[in-house]
mmCIF file of C-alpha atoms in Angstrom:
data_model
loop_
_atom_site.group_PDB
_atom_site.id
_atom_site.type_symbol
_atom_site.label_atom_id
_atom_site.label_comp_id
_atom_site.label_asym_id
_atom_site.label_seq_id
_atom_site.Cartn_x
_atom_site.Cartn_y
_atom_site.Cartn_z
ATOM 1 C CA MET A 30 0.000 0.000 0.000
ATOM 2 C CA LEU A 31 2.841 2.429 0.867
ATOM 3 C CA SER A 32 4.505 1.931 -2.513
ATOM 4 C CA TYR A 33 1.151 2.525 -4.212
ATOM 5 C CA ILE A 34 0.696 5.837 -2.363
ATOM 6 C CA LEU A 35 4.279 6.904 -3.132
ATOM 7 C CA ARG A 36 3.771 6.160 -6.829
ATOM 8 C CA ARG A 37 0.677 8.331 -6.840
ATOM 9 C CA LEU A 38 2.441 11.150 -4.970
ATOM 10 C CA ALA A 39 5.357 11.049 -7.425
ATOM 11 C CA VAL A 40 2.982 12.046 -10.234
ATOM 12 C CA LEU A 41 1.715 15.121 -8.351
ATOM 13 C CA PRO A 42 4.611 17.533 -9.173
ATOM 14 C CA VAL A 43 4.372 16.661 -12.878
ATOM 15 C CA ILE A 44 0.636 17.391 -12.889
ATOM 16 C CA LEU A 45 1.106 20.704 -11.078
ATOM 17 C CA LEU A 46 3.882 21.764 -13.465
ATOM 18 C CA ALA A 47 1.745 20.968 -16.514
ATOM 19 C CA VAL A 48 -1.285 22.744 -15.048
ATOM 20 C CA SER A 49 0.756 25.821 -14.136
ATOM 21 C CA LEU A 50 2.071 26.047 -17.714
ATOM 22 C CA VAL A 51 -1.421 25.733 -19.204
ATOM 23 C CA ILE A 52 -2.850 28.320 -16.798
ATOM 24 C CA PHE A 53 -0.044 30.778 -17.539
ATOM 25 C CA ALA A 54 -0.451 30.376 -21.311
ATOM 26 C CA ILE A 55 -4.263 30.721 -21.254
ATOM 27 C CA LEU A 56 -4.162 33.908 -19.179
ATOM 28 C CA ARG A 57 -1.551 35.492 -21.447
ATOM 29 C CA LEU A 58 -3.452 34.566 -24.613
ATOM 30 C CA ALA A 59 -6.701 36.095 -23.333
ATOM 31 C CA PRO A 60 -7.667 39.460 -24.885
ATOM 32 C CA GLY A 61 -7.107 42.693 -22.969
ATOM 33 C CA ASP A 62 -4.184 44.422 -21.313
ATOM 34 C CA PRO A 63 -3.627 43.746 -17.578
ATOM 35 C CA ALA A 64 -1.460 46.850 -17.353
ATOM 36 C CA MET A 65 -4.420 48.955 -18.535
ATOM 37 C CA ALA A 66 -6.662 47.243 -15.953
ATOM 38 C CA TYR A 67 -4.043 47.918 -13.277
ATOM 39 C CA LEU A 68 -4.032 51.637 -14.123
ATOM 40 C CA ARG A 69 -7.826 51.754 -14.164
ATOM 41 C CA LEU A 70 -8.076 50.088 -10.746
ATOM 42 C CA SER A 71 -5.368 52.383 -9.395
ATOM 43 C CA GLN A 72 -7.200 55.408 -10.851
ATOM 44 C CA ILE A 73 -4.082 56.442 -12.768
ATOM 45 C CA PRO A 74 -4.489 58.110 -16.187
ATOM 46 C CA PRO A 75 -3.647 55.529 -18.911
ATOM 47 C CA THR A 76 -1.003 57.579 -20.717
ATOM 48 C CA THR A 77 1.742 55.936 -22.774
ATOM 49 C CA GLU A 78 4.321 56.634 -20.080
ATOM 50 C CA ASN A 79 2.131 55.259 -17.314
ATOM 51 C CA LEU A 80 1.370 52.111 -19.349
ATOM 52 C CA ALA A 81 5.070 51.482 -19.929
ATOM 53 C CA LEU A 82 5.817 52.050 -16.240
ATOM 54 C CA ALA A 83 2.978 49.693 -15.212
ATOM 55 C CA ARG A 84 4.226 46.923 -17.527
ATOM 56 C CA GLU A 85 7.740 47.313 -16.097
ATOM 57 C CA THR A 86 6.433 47.274 -12.515
ATOM 58 C CA LEU A 87 4.310 44.155 -13.117
ATOM 59 C CA GLY A 88 7.022 42.388 -15.116
ATOM 60 C CA LEU A 89 4.839 42.325 -18.239
ATOM 61 C CA ASP A 90 7.556 43.892 -20.409
ATOM 62 C CA LYS A 91 9.667 40.703 -20.233
ATOM 63 C CA PRO A 92 9.366 37.737 -22.641
ATOM 64 C CA LEU A 93 6.687 35.207 -21.701
ATOM 65 C CA SER A 94 9.289 32.528 -20.958
ATOM 66 C CA ALA A 95 11.056 34.864 -18.518
ATOM 67 C CA GLN A 96 7.726 35.806 -16.903
ATOM 68 C CA TYR A 97 6.840 32.132 -16.452
ATOM 69 C CA ALA A 98 10.274 31.207 -15.058
ATOM 70 C CA THR A 99 10.109 34.067 -12.555
ATOM 71 C CA TRP A 100 6.579 33.181 -11.491
ATOM 72 C CA LEU A 101 7.396 29.465 -11.185
ATOM 73 C CA ALA A 102 10.492 30.125 -9.056
ATOM 74 C CA LYS A 103 8.448 32.258 -6.653
ATOM 75 C CA ALA A 104 5.506 29.826 -6.660
ATOM 76 C CA ALA A 105 7.848 27.034 -5.553
ATOM 77 C CA ARG A 106 8.408 29.142 -2.412
ATOM 78 C CA LEU A 107 4.622 29.760 -2.097
ATOM 79 C CA ASP A 108 5.142 33.366 -3.171
ATOM 80 C CA PHE A 109 2.454 34.063 -5.778
ATOM 81 C CA GLY A 110 3.034 37.804 -5.914
ATOM 82 C CA ARG A 111 0.655 40.605 -4.973
ATOM 83 C CA SER A 112 -2.848 41.331 -6.170
ATOM 84 C CA TYR A 113 -3.091 44.086 -8.773
ATOM 85 C CA VAL A 114 -6.231 45.333 -7.008
ATOM 86 C CA THR A 115 -5.442 45.260 -3.306
ATOM 87 C CA GLY A 116 -1.650 45.116 -3.378
ATOM 88 C CA ARG A 117 -1.695 42.397 -0.698
ATOM 89 C CA PRO A 118 0.067 39.000 -1.005
ATOM 90 C CA VAL A 119 -2.110 36.722 -3.114
ATOM 91 C CA MET A 120 -1.580 33.634 -0.979
ATOM 92 C CA ASP A 121 -2.792 35.466 2.133
ATOM 93 C CA GLU A 122 -5.982 36.511 0.375
ATOM 94 C CA ILE A 123 -6.630 33.018 -1.028
ATOM 95 C CA LEU A 124 -6.177 31.501 2.438
ATOM 96 C CA TYR A 125 -8.533 34.151 3.848
ATOM 97 C CA TYR A 126 -11.374 33.236 1.455
ATOM 98 C CA LEU A 127 -10.680 29.484 1.104
ATOM 99 C CA PRO A 128 -12.285 28.280 4.397
ATOM 100 C CA ALA A 129 -15.678 29.646 3.332
ATOM 101 C CA THR A 130 -15.498 27.738 0.043
ATOM 102 C CA LEU A 131 -14.377 24.521 1.750
ATOM 103 C CA GLU A 132 -17.246 24.907 4.229
ATOM 104 C CA LEU A 133 -19.739 25.271 1.388
ATOM 105 C CA ALA A 134 -18.277 22.421 -0.688
ATOM 106 C CA GLY A 135 -18.030 20.170 2.383
ATOM 107 C CA ALA A 136 -21.671 20.780 3.309
ATOM 108 C CA SER A 137 -22.707 20.085 -0.286
ATOM 109 C CA LEU A 138 -20.720 16.845 -0.337
ATOM 110 C CA LEU A 139 -22.411 15.723 2.886
ATOM 111 C CA ILE A 140 -25.821 16.487 1.359
ATOM 112 C CA THR A 141 -24.854 14.629 -1.806
ATOM 113 C CA LEU A 142 -23.703 11.471 -0.022
ATOM 114 C CA GLY A 143 -26.330 11.642 2.736
ATOM 115 C CA LEU A 144 -29.248 11.756 0.295
ATOM 116 C CA SER A 145 -27.986 9.954 -2.797
ATOM 117 C CA VAL A 146 -27.071 6.702 -1.006
ATOM 118 C CA PRO A 147 -30.518 5.994 0.514
ATOM 119 C CA MET A 148 -32.295 7.301 -2.597
ATOM 120 C CA GLY A 149 -30.191 5.191 -4.985
ATOM 121 C CA VAL A 150 -30.427 2.050 -2.848
ATOM 122 C CA ALA A 151 -34.173 2.435 -2.312
ATOM 123 C CA ALA A 152 -34.775 3.016 -6.039
ATOM 124 C CA ALA A 153 -32.808 -0.128 -6.916
ATOM 125 C CA LEU A 154 -34.587 -2.266 -4.328
ATOM 126 C CA ARG A 155 -38.018 -0.913 -5.431
ATOM 127 C CA ARG A 156 -37.298 -1.039 -9.141
ATOM 128 C CA ASP A 157 -40.163 0.080 -11.445
ATOM 129 C CA THR A 158 -42.326 1.146 -8.498
ATOM 130 C CA ALA A 159 -43.638 4.647 -7.836
ATOM 131 C CA LEU A 160 -40.645 5.298 -5.542
ATOM 132 C CA ASP A 161 -38.229 4.355 -8.315
ATOM 133 C CA HIS A 162 -40.006 6.573 -10.849
ATOM 134 C CA LEU A 163 -40.042 9.483 -8.387
ATOM 135 C CA THR A 164 -36.327 9.085 -7.632
ATOM 136 C CA ARG A 165 -35.468 8.950 -11.327
ATOM 137 C CA ALA A 166 -37.604 12.039 -11.985
ATOM 138 C CA VAL A 167 -35.809 13.944 -9.217
ATOM 139 C CA ALA A 168 -32.437 12.811 -10.601
ATOM 140 C CA PHE A 169 -33.432 13.846 -14.122
ATOM 141 C CA ALA A 170 -34.545 17.270 -12.885
ATOM 142 C CA GLY A 171 -31.315 17.604 -10.918
ATOM 143 C CA VAL A 172 -29.077 17.167 -13.938
ATOM 144 C CA SER A 173 -31.308 19.437 -16.063
ATOM 145 C CA ILE A 174 -31.621 22.483 -13.792
ATOM 146 C CA PRO A 175 -28.609 24.848 -13.623
ATOM 147 C CA ASN A 176 -27.537 25.370 -10.029
ATOM 148 C CA PHE A 177 -27.652 29.174 -10.295
ATOM 149 C CA TRP A 178 -31.284 29.079 -11.491
ATOM 150 C CA PHE A 179 -32.167 26.596 -8.751
ATOM 151 C CA GLY A 180 -30.538 28.994 -6.301
ATOM 152 C CA PHE A 181 -32.747 31.846 -7.504
ATOM 153 C CA LEU A 182 -35.815 29.619 -7.054
ATOM 154 C CA LEU A 183 -34.797 28.792 -3.482
ATOM 155 C CA VAL A 184 -34.262 32.469 -2.683
ATOM 156 C CA TRP A 185 -37.661 33.360 -4.137
ATOM 157 C CA LEU A 186 -39.438 30.636 -2.164
ATOM 158 C CA PHE A 187 -37.656 30.501 1.190
ATOM 159 C CA SER A 188 -36.529 34.127 1.508
ATOM 160 C CA VAL A 189 -38.947 36.277 -0.479
ATOM 161 C CA GLN A 190 -42.202 34.318 -0.065
ATOM 162 C CA LEU A 191 -41.775 32.454 3.236
ATOM 163 C CA GLY A 192 -39.062 34.525 4.915
ATOM 164 C CA TRP A 193 -37.520 31.438 6.524
ATOM 165 C CA LEU A 194 -33.922 31.751 5.357
ATOM 166 C CA PRO A 195 -31.563 34.705 4.742
ATOM 167 C CA PRO A 196 -30.965 35.206 1.017
ATOM 168 C CA LEU A 197 -27.352 36.394 1.074
ATOM 169 C CA GLY A 198 -24.115 36.290 3.014
ATOM 170 C CA ARG A 199 -22.373 33.908 5.382
ATOM 171 C CA GLY A 200 -23.355 33.363 8.995
ATOM 172 C CA GLY A 201 -24.915 30.436 10.812
ATOM 173 C CA LEU A 202 -26.482 27.255 9.532
ATOM 174 C CA SER A 203 -29.447 29.161 8.091
ATOM 175 C CA HIS A 204 -27.102 31.002 5.703
ATOM 176 C CA LEU A 205 -25.530 27.732 4.555
ATOM 177 C CA VAL A 206 -28.658 25.760 3.669
ATOM 178 C CA MET A 207 -29.649 27.274 0.338
ATOM 179 C CA PRO A 208 -26.126 27.663 -1.157
ATOM 180 C CA ALA A 209 -25.218 24.092 -0.128
ATOM 181 C CA VAL A 210 -28.422 22.601 -1.556
ATOM 182 C CA SER A 211 -28.023 24.556 -4.803
ATOM 183 C CA LEU A 212 -24.435 23.414 -5.179
ATOM 184 C CA ALA A 213 -25.239 19.785 -4.328
ATOM 185 C CA LEU A 214 -28.137 19.410 -6.771
ATOM 186 C CA MET A 215 -26.150 18.198 -9.790
ATOM 187 C CA SER A 216 -23.879 15.847 -7.824
ATOM 188 C CA LEU A 217 -26.862 14.471 -5.916
ATOM 189 C CA ALA A 218 -28.685 13.615 -9.130
ATOM 190 C CA VAL A 219 -25.669 12.002 -10.780
ATOM 191 C CA ASN A 220 -24.727 10.013 -7.681
ATOM 192 C CA THR A 221 -28.287 8.749 -7.178
ATOM 193 C CA ARG A 222 -28.480 7.378 -10.704
ATOM 194 C CA LEU A 223 -25.014 5.856 -10.408
ATOM 195 C CA ILE A 224 -25.810 4.103 -7.123
ATOM 196 C CA ARG A 225 -29.090 2.793 -8.496
ATOM 197 C CA ALA A 226 -27.408 1.393 -11.610
ATOM 198 C CA SER A 227 -24.519 -0.118 -9.636
ATOM 199 C CA MET A 228 -26.896 -1.748 -7.133
ATOM 200 C CA LEU A 229 -29.058 -3.189 -9.925
ATOM 201 C CA GLU A 230 -25.974 -4.696 -11.558
ATOM 202 C CA THR A 231 -24.705 -6.182 -8.289
ATOM 203 C CA MET A 232 -27.993 -7.661 -7.067
ATOM 204 C CA HIS A 233 -28.111 -10.110 -9.998
ATOM 205 C CA HIS A 234 -24.752 -11.715 -9.195
ATOM 206 C CA ARG A 235 -24.749 -15.310 -8.004
ATOM 207 C CA PHE A 236 -23.197 -14.552 -4.630
ATOM 208 C CA ILE A 237 -26.311 -12.540 -3.753
ATOM 209 C CA LEU A 238 -28.490 -15.549 -4.590
ATOM 210 C CA TYR A 239 -26.229 -17.844 -2.559
ATOM 211 C CA ALA A 240 -26.295 -15.452 0.429
ATOM 212 C CA ARG A 241 -30.075 -15.470 0.454
ATOM 213 C CA ALA A 242 -30.084 -19.280 -0.005
ATOM 214 C CA ARG A 243 -27.915 -19.566 3.132
ATOM 215 C CA GLY A 244 -30.549 -17.645 5.061
ATOM 216 C CA VAL A 245 -28.531 -14.426 5.461
ATOM 217 C CA GLY A 246 -30.738 -11.559 6.636
ATOM 218 C CA GLU A 247 -31.972 -9.144 3.986
ATOM 219 C CA GLY A 248 -30.304 -6.150 5.651
ATOM 220 C CA THR A 249 -26.946 -7.938 5.602
ATOM 221 C CA VAL A 250 -27.449 -8.960 1.979
ATOM 222 C CA VAL A 251 -28.241 -5.388 0.928
ATOM 223 C CA TRP A 252 -25.593 -3.452 2.850
ATOM 224 C CA ARG A 253 -22.743 -5.952 3.302
ATOM 225 C CA HIS A 254 -22.952 -7.850 0.015
ATOM 226 C CA MET A 255 -24.724 -5.584 -2.490
ATOM 227 C CA PHE A 256 -23.715 -2.094 -1.388
ATOM 228 C CA VAL A 257 -20.090 -2.887 -0.548
ATOM 229 C CA ASN A 258 -19.578 -4.541 -3.932
ATOM 230 C CA ALA A 259 -21.327 -1.641 -5.675
ATOM 231 C CA LEU A 260 -19.085 0.838 -3.889
ATOM 232 C CA ILE A 261 -16.195 0.991 -6.390
ATOM 233 C CA PRO A 262 -17.853 3.237 -9.015
ATOM 234 C CA ILE A 263 -19.347 5.340 -6.227
ATOM 235 C CA LEU A 264 -15.876 6.044 -4.826
ATOM 236 C CA THR A 265 -14.687 7.108 -8.268
ATOM 237 C CA ALA A 266 -17.678 9.408 -8.667
ATOM 238 C CA THR A 267 -17.074 10.960 -5.247
ATOM 239 C CA GLY A 268 -13.627 12.100 -6.337
ATOM 240 C CA MET A 269 -15.161 13.702 -9.416
ATOM 241 C CA HIS A 270 -17.847 15.373 -7.303
ATOM 242 C CA VAL A 271 -15.187 17.206 -5.292
ATOM 243 C CA GLY A 272 -13.962 18.956 -8.427
ATOM 244 C CA GLU A 273 -17.521 19.552 -9.551
ATOM 245 C CA LEU A 274 -18.464 21.150 -6.226
ATOM 246 C CA LEU A 275 -15.372 23.363 -6.117
ATOM 247 C CA GLY A 276 -15.983 24.471 -9.701
ATOM 248 C CA GLY A 277 -19.705 25.015 -9.126
ATOM 249 C CA ALA A 278 -18.942 27.082 -6.028
ATOM 250 C CA VAL A 279 -17.672 29.857 -8.314
ATOM 251 C CA VAL A 280 -21.225 30.415 -9.602
ATOM 252 C CA VAL A 281 -23.179 29.654 -6.430
ATOM 253 C CA GLU A 282 -21.033 31.965 -4.306
ATOM 254 C CA SER A 283 -21.800 34.817 -6.708
ATOM 255 C CA VAL A 284 -25.563 34.115 -6.520
ATOM 256 C CA PHE A 285 -25.664 34.056 -2.711
ATOM 257 C CA SER A 286 -22.874 36.607 -2.086
ATOM 258 C CA TRP A 287 -21.020 33.860 -0.237
ATOM 259 C CA PRO A 288 -17.577 35.290 0.659
ATOM 260 C CA GLY A 289 -15.570 32.382 -0.712
ATOM 261 C CA VAL A 290 -12.579 32.064 -2.964
ATOM 262 C CA GLY A 291 -14.783 31.368 -6.013
ATOM 263 C CA ARG A 292 -16.495 34.765 -5.761
ATOM 264 C CA TYR A 293 -13.083 36.333 -5.206
ATOM 265 C CA ALA A 294 -11.814 34.625 -8.371
ATOM 266 C CA VAL A 295 -14.762 35.932 -10.408
ATOM 267 C CA SER A 296 -13.966 39.514 -9.380
ATOM 268 C CA SER A 297 -10.324 38.849 -10.299
ATOM 269 C CA ILE A 298 -11.395 37.739 -13.783
ATOM 270 C CA TYR A 299 -13.191 41.039 -14.323
ATOM 271 C CA ASN A 300 -10.121 42.936 -13.080
ATOM 272 C CA ARG A 301 -7.637 40.748 -15.026
ATOM 273 C CA ASP A 302 -5.782 40.168 -11.784
ATOM 274 C CA PHE A 303 -3.307 37.580 -13.130
ATOM 275 C CA PRO A 304 -1.503 36.713 -9.856
ATOM 276 C CA VAL A 305 -4.806 35.924 -8.113
ATOM 277 C CA LEU A 306 -6.120 33.782 -10.976
ATOM 278 C CA GLN A 307 -2.889 31.814 -11.298
ATOM 279 C CA CYS A 308 -2.778 31.112 -7.569
ATOM 280 C CA PHE A 309 -6.511 30.295 -7.420
ATOM 281 C CA MET A 310 -6.382 27.722 -10.211
ATOM 282 C CA LEU A 311 -3.205 26.129 -8.878
ATOM 283 C CA VAL A 312 -4.662 25.819 -5.355
ATOM 284 C CA MET A 313 -7.880 24.327 -6.759
ATOM 285 C CA THR A 314 -5.797 21.862 -8.769
ATOM 286 C CA VAL A 315 -3.882 20.791 -5.668
ATOM 287 C CA ILE A 316 -7.134 20.262 -3.723
ATOM 288 C CA PHE A 317 -8.687 18.327 -6.594
ATOM 289 C CA VAL A 318 -5.613 16.116 -7.100
ATOM 290 C CA VAL A 319 -5.247 15.421 -3.361
ATOM 291 C CA CYS A 320 -8.938 14.483 -3.077
ATOM 292 C CA ASN A 321 -8.604 12.140 -6.051
ATOM 293 C CA LEU A 322 -5.504 10.639 -4.455
ATOM 294 C CA ALA A 323 -7.551 9.962 -1.321
ATOM 295 C CA VAL A 324 -10.215 8.324 -3.490
ATOM 296 C CA ASP A 325 -7.584 6.202 -5.247
ATOM 297 C CA ILE A 326 -6.295 5.038 -1.861
ATOM 298 C CA ALA A 327 -9.820 4.191 -0.737
ATOM 299 C CA TYR A 328 -10.285 2.443 -4.080
ATOM 300 C CA ALA A 329 -7.197 0.291 -3.429
ATOM 301 C CA VAL A 330 -8.398 -0.493 0.100
ATOM 302 C CA ALA A 331 -11.829 -1.539 -1.163
ATOM 303 C CA ASP A 332 -10.385 -3.640 -3.984
ATOM 304 C CA PRO A 333 -6.765 -4.823 -3.370
ATOM 305 C CA ARG A 334 -6.462 -5.933 -6.998
ATOM 306 C CA MET A 335 -6.123 -2.248 -7.947
ATOM 307 C CA ARG A 336 -2.818 -2.012 -6.048
ATOM 308 C CA LEU A 337 -1.451 -4.652 -8.400
ATOM 309 C CA GLY A 338 -2.063 -2.575 -11.486
ATOM 310 C CA GLY A 339 -5.463 -4.082 -12.262
ATOM 311 C CA GLN A 340 -4.185 -7.650 -12.658
ATOM 312 C CA GLY A 341 -7.267 -9.770 -12.440
ATOM 313 C CA GLY A 342 -9.293 -6.682 -11.482
ATOM 314 C CA ARG A 343 -12.661 -5.795 -12.775
ATOM 315 C CA ALA A 344 -12.926 -3.850 -16.002
#
């Protein structure tokens, strides 16, 4: 197991280096002049002299390869520069906003797993009944409705009409409910359908028939034999949901004025704040890769054949 984890960790620097190069190239190829945005935000007249001085100050007058090498050397020391807007260290600002995003994504993941597992299992066990049709309809609606539009519906119903929940901002549990539910909707729908399909596939295996023939209780058959063996694709999907929730938080945080790093990144896009965007995407990549590493480890624990490179493993 240790060698498996070390092999996975050895790939991490290569992934981060490739992602950093792609991020740097995309930002530089985007239209617009960050030096002009810097002058606008600093309320400095955009004269030719001021533009040249701004490019020199921000290091934008150097070749792209030199800019990337300089940025990469500083990033290796966790120095991502200063925000064009606030002038503060970028890493400090990302760490200031990140806990709010992790709180929102964590709550959404709990909602996703807490609801999708019983819904998917119940739909599989009650196949082609009214419960199954209702669950599939909810899942279909979940993948069809954009989370920002669902968020507006929740605000209209629970804040404007009923007055039960605050519409904006971050505070107690009441502030978290609507953003977390909006963010979890897509993952909940996908996970429910995946669990249902995986359970239906597993319940027709012979070992399920043999377990029942031996007189094993139905609860043990469902949760110990069916669900555990159906768990592998669910673990894979959970790793994907982490990235989905972190990416979706960018939109949901803007809808609910949630003070997270996603909303901060959106404002940085408008301001062409390159240092913030580069740091934001690299931090999100690290979180996503680490979460997928955790899923891979859980995957290997659940099915030891995966540690052996898939020899004799399932397809």
